[in-house]
Amino acid sequence: SQKIEQNSEALNIQEGKTATLTCNYTNYSPAYLQWYRQDPGRGPVFLLLIRENEKEKRKERLKVTFDTTLKQSLFHITASQPADSATYLCALDRPGGSYIPTFGRGTSLIVHP
Amino acid sequence: ETGVTQTPRHLVMGMTNKKSLKCEQHLGHNAMYWYKQSAKKPLELMFVYSLEERVENNSVPSRFSPECPNSSHLFLHLHTLQPEDSALYLCASSQDLRAAQETQYFGPGTRLLVL
């Protein structure tokens, strides 16, 4: 069955550095991959979507890559700030043509001033 | 704000109570979802509605009963819950269940505690 893996350990980085989060998946070739941000006790907020025929997507300080050979997406935040501290979730569409996403468990990012 | 509201934001209930969670979206979307999020676990999809019709029920116990009276409103009726049902319940909407419409807009969630 489809499996989505995100690092369960928190990523701690210093302000100003680039944060890189990883989303790996197995047993499937998704049509798209999404990244969401979730703050404690709040609902996830959509950040970026990248499709299977796209290698890279950018939005302000955010960059997402999608390597369908490695079955991996990397999510980068450049010039990170303490306000970027949150949990970041990746989500893929499910096998079978459904466009309902399946979410990973997320990785916590902590940016230290 | 995402355009999706949920009430109440916090709820404490006993195992014999009956309560309802409400979700409203102001985005003109056709699809609505209920998710359960427990600590350290991925989001669990519970129900999916498209144009007021339930299209998915992910083996959710019958003590959870969804209702979608129109495309803007979604309810989750709760009765005889168990302590392990304590979690953050999230409502979401998307434009549709088709390609290029996949982005989900989440409400702030209802934090539920079952005693």
Short mmCIF file of C-alpha atoms in Angstrom, two decimals:
data_model
loop_
_atom_site.label_atom_id
_atom_site.label_comp_id
_atom_site.label_asym_id
_atom_site.label_seq_id
_atom_site.Cartn_x
_atom_site.Cartn_y
_atom_site.Cartn_z
CA SER A 1 0.00 0.00 0.00
CA GLN A 2 1.02 3.62 -0.42
CA LYS A 3 3.31 4.90 2.30
CA ILE A 4 4.40 8.46 3.03
CA GLU A 5 7.44 9.07 5.21
CA GLN A 6 8.43 12.30 6.87
CA ASN A 7 11.14 12.60 9.48
CA SER A 8 9.50 12.30 12.87
CA GLU A 9 12.38 14.05 14.59
CA ALA A 10 12.17 17.82 14.85
CA LEU A 11 14.51 19.84 12.66
CA ASN A 12 16.34 22.53 14.63
CA ILE A 13 18.12 25.25 12.69
CA GLN A 14 19.50 28.71 13.26
CA GLU A 15 17.71 31.80 11.99
CA GLY A 16 18.88 32.82 8.54
CA LYS A 17 19.81 29.30 7.44
CA THR A 18 17.97 27.23 4.87
CA ALA A 19 15.66 24.58 6.26
CA THR A 20 15.20 21.44 4.18
CA LEU A 21 12.44 18.96 4.91
CA THR A 22 12.01 15.61 3.20
CA CYS A 23 8.97 13.65 2.09
CA ASN A 24 9.52 10.14 0.77
CA TYR A 25 6.86 7.86 -0.61
CA THR A 26 6.69 4.25 -1.72
CA ASN A 27 4.55 1.93 -3.77
CA TYR A 28 3.00 4.62 -5.86
CA SER A 29 3.51 7.31 -8.50
CA PRO A 30 1.43 10.30 -7.41
CA ALA A 31 0.00 12.82 -9.82
CA TYR A 32 0.80 15.65 -7.41
CA LEU A 33 2.34 16.43 -4.07
CA GLN A 34 1.34 19.22 -1.70
CA TRP A 35 2.98 20.87 1.29
CA TYR A 36 1.03 22.33 4.19
CA ARG A 37 2.01 24.21 7.30
CA GLN A 38 0.32 23.46 10.63
CA ASP A 39 0.67 25.49 13.80
CA PRO A 40 -0.19 23.90 17.18
CA GLY A 41 -3.92 23.47 17.69
CA ARG A 42 -4.73 24.86 14.25
CA GLY A 43 -5.72 23.42 10.90
CA PRO A 44 -3.12 22.93 8.16
CA VAL A 45 -2.61 25.75 5.69
CA PHE A 46 -1.78 25.04 2.06
CA LEU A 47 1.61 26.26 0.86
CA LEU A 48 2.57 24.72 -2.48
CA LEU A 49 1.47 22.07 -4.94
CA ILE A 50 3.79 20.42 -7.45
CA ARG A 51 2.69 18.04 -10.18
CA GLU A 52 4.41 14.92 -11.45
CA ASN A 53 5.65 16.64 -14.61
CA GLU A 54 7.20 19.53 -12.65
CA LYS A 55 10.68 19.40 -11.13
CA GLU A 56 10.59 22.51 -9.02
CA LYS A 57 8.18 25.14 -7.73
CA ARG A 58 8.92 28.38 -5.92
CA LYS A 59 6.94 30.82 -3.86
CA GLU A 60 8.76 33.66 -2.13
CA ARG A 61 11.23 31.98 0.29
CA LEU A 62 9.78 28.52 -0.34
CA LYS A 63 10.99 25.99 -2.87
CA VAL A 64 9.70 22.49 -3.51
CA THR A 65 11.33 19.83 -5.66
CA PHE A 66 9.77 16.61 -6.87
CA ASP A 67 11.96 13.70 -7.94
CA THR A 68 9.73 10.91 -9.24
CA THR A 69 12.73 8.63 -9.73
CA LEU A 70 13.83 8.90 -6.12
CA LYS A 71 10.18 9.10 -5.00
CA GLN A 72 11.03 12.11 -2.95
CA SER A 73 10.08 15.74 -2.46
CA LEU A 74 12.27 18.31 -0.75
CA PHE A 75 10.81 21.42 0.84
CA HIS A 76 13.18 24.33 1.37
CA ILE A 77 12.71 27.51 3.37
CA THR A 78 15.49 30.00 2.69
CA ALA A 79 16.51 32.73 5.14
CA SER A 80 14.46 30.99 7.81
CA GLN A 81 12.87 32.98 10.61
CA PRO A 82 11.55 31.98 14.05
CA ALA A 83 8.05 32.60 12.65
CA ASP A 84 8.62 29.69 10.27
CA SER A 85 8.59 27.33 13.26
CA ALA A 86 5.69 24.93 12.72
CA THR A 87 4.92 21.41 11.56
CA TYR A 88 5.09 20.86 7.82
CA LEU A 89 2.97 18.16 6.21
CA CYS A 90 3.28 16.65 2.78
CA ALA A 91 0.29 15.14 1.04
CA LEU A 92 -0.09 12.99 -2.06
CA ASP A 93 -3.09 11.93 -4.05
CA ARG A 94 -4.15 8.37 -3.52
CA PRO A 95 -3.80 5.51 -5.98
CA GLY A 96 -6.76 4.83 -8.23
CA GLY A 97 -7.43 8.26 -9.64
CA SER A 98 -8.90 9.84 -6.54
CA TYR A 99 -7.75 13.40 -6.01
CA ILE A 100 -8.30 13.19 -2.28
CA PRO A 101 -4.91 13.67 -0.60
CA THR A 102 -3.28 11.38 1.92
CA PHE A 103 -1.15 13.20 4.48
CA GLY A 104 2.16 12.33 6.06
CA ARG A 105 2.56 12.74 9.80
CA GLY A 106 4.61 15.90 9.36
CA THR A 107 7.98 17.19 10.49
CA SER A 108 8.36 19.84 13.16
CA LEU A 109 10.67 22.73 12.28
CA ILE A 110 12.13 24.90 15.03
CA VAL A 111 14.03 28.01 14.00
CA HIS A 112 16.18 29.45 16.76
CA PRO A 113 16.88 33.21 16.91
CA GLU B 1 -8.53 33.07 7.75
CA THR B 2 -9.06 30.24 5.27
CA GLY B 3 -12.79 30.73 4.71
CA VAL B 4 -13.68 27.61 6.69
CA THR B 5 -15.09 28.02 10.18
CA GLN B 6 -15.68 25.42 12.84
CA THR B 7 -17.65 25.51 16.07
CA PRO B 8 -17.14 24.88 18.85
CA ARG B 9 -13.38 25.30 19.08
CA HIS B 10 -13.20 23.24 22.25
CA LEU B 11 -15.55 20.56 23.56
CA VAL B 12 -15.51 18.40 26.65
CA MET B 13 -18.08 15.64 26.80
CA GLY B 14 -18.89 12.56 28.77
CA MET B 15 -19.22 9.16 27.17
CA THR B 16 -23.01 9.29 27.36
CA ASN B 17 -23.43 12.76 25.87
CA LYS B 18 -24.60 13.69 22.41
CA LYS B 19 -23.00 16.67 20.74
CA SER B 20 -22.48 18.03 17.23
CA LEU B 21 -19.58 19.71 15.51
CA LYS B 22 -20.35 22.29 12.87
CA CYS B 23 -18.35 23.35 9.84
CA GLU B 24 -19.16 26.11 7.37
CA GLN B 25 -17.23 27.09 4.27
CA HIS B 26 -17.60 30.44 2.51
CA LEU B 27 -15.54 29.54 -0.54
CA GLY B 28 -18.18 28.14 -2.88
CA HIS B 29 -16.52 24.72 -2.81
CA ASN B 30 -18.25 21.48 -3.74
CA ALA B 31 -16.32 19.00 -1.58
CA MET B 32 -16.09 18.86 2.20
CA TYR B 33 -14.17 16.56 4.52
CA TRP B 34 -13.89 15.51 8.15
CA TYR B 35 -10.47 14.53 9.50
CA LYS B 36 -9.34 13.28 12.88
CA GLN B 37 -5.89 14.24 14.12
CA SER B 38 -4.48 12.50 17.17
CA ALA B 39 -1.12 13.31 18.73
CA LYS B 40 1.87 12.07 16.73
CA LYS B 41 -0.37 10.53 14.05
CA PRO B 42 -1.10 11.55 10.48
CA LEU B 43 -4.39 13.14 9.60
CA GLU B 44 -7.03 10.42 9.35
CA LEU B 45 -9.68 10.98 6.73
CA MET B 46 -13.11 10.16 8.13
CA PHE B 47 -15.74 11.29 5.62
CA VAL B 48 -15.90 12.97 2.24
CA TYR B 49 -18.90 14.74 0.76
CA SER B 50 -19.23 15.96 -2.79
CA LEU B 51 -22.22 18.12 -3.64
CA GLU B 52 -23.91 17.01 -0.42
CA GLU B 53 -23.50 13.34 -1.24
CA ARG B 54 -21.28 11.15 0.92
CA VAL B 55 -18.66 9.62 -1.32
CA GLU B 56 -16.40 8.10 1.29
CA ASN B 57 -16.66 6.64 4.76
CA ASN B 58 -13.33 5.32 5.97
CA SER B 59 -14.52 2.58 8.33
CA VAL B 60 -15.51 5.15 10.91
CA PRO B 61 -17.44 3.81 13.93
CA SER B 62 -21.16 4.50 13.88
CA ARG B 63 -20.87 6.69 16.98
CA PHE B 64 -19.72 9.34 14.47
CA SER B 65 -22.52 10.41 12.15
CA PRO B 66 -21.93 13.04 9.45
CA GLU B 67 -24.54 15.27 7.88
CA CYS B 68 -24.23 17.59 4.90
CA PRO B 69 -27.46 19.55 4.43
CA ASN B 70 -25.98 21.74 1.68
CA SER B 71 -22.62 22.31 0.06
CA SER B 72 -21.66 25.02 2.57
CA HIS B 73 -22.37 23.18 5.80
CA LEU B 74 -21.10 19.97 7.32
CA PHE B 75 -21.90 18.47 10.70
CA LEU B 76 -20.42 15.66 12.70
CA HIS B 77 -22.85 14.23 15.24
CA LEU B 78 -21.24 12.51 18.20
CA HIS B 79 -22.81 10.04 20.62
CA THR B 80 -21.51 7.54 23.15
CA LEU B 81 -17.91 8.38 22.37
CA GLN B 82 -14.90 6.72 23.97
CA PRO B 83 -11.90 8.41 25.60
CA GLU B 84 -9.74 7.33 22.65
CA ASP B 85 -11.91 9.53 20.44
CA SER B 86 -10.32 12.58 22.06
CA ALA B 87 -8.50 14.42 19.27
CA LEU B 88 -8.50 17.48 17.06
CA TYR B 89 -11.31 17.23 14.51
CA LEU B 90 -10.67 19.16 11.36
CA CYS B 91 -13.06 20.14 8.63
CA ALA B 92 -11.77 20.95 5.16
CA SER B 93 -13.14 21.89 1.78
CA SER B 94 -11.85 21.81 -1.77
CA GLN B 95 -13.18 23.15 -5.02
CA ASP B 96 -14.02 19.70 -6.28
CA LEU B 97 -12.83 16.08 -6.40
CA ARG B 98 -11.07 16.50 -9.71
CA ALA B 99 -7.61 17.20 -10.96
CA ALA B 100 -6.39 20.76 -10.45
CA GLN B 101 -8.88 21.14 -7.63
CA GLU B 102 -6.99 19.28 -4.95
CA THR B 103 -5.96 22.05 -2.59
CA GLN B 104 -7.66 21.66 0.75
CA TYR B 105 -8.72 24.56 2.94
CA PHE B 106 -8.93 23.63 6.59
CA GLY B 107 -10.88 25.09 9.43
CA PRO B 108 -9.24 25.79 12.79
CA GLY B 109 -10.47 22.51 14.24
CA THR B 110 -12.44 21.42 17.29
CA ARG B 111 -10.38 20.11 20.18
CA LEU B 112 -12.49 17.30 21.66
CA LEU B 113 -11.93 15.72 25.05
CA VAL B 114 -14.01 12.70 26.02
CA LEU B 115 -14.08 11.93 29.73
#
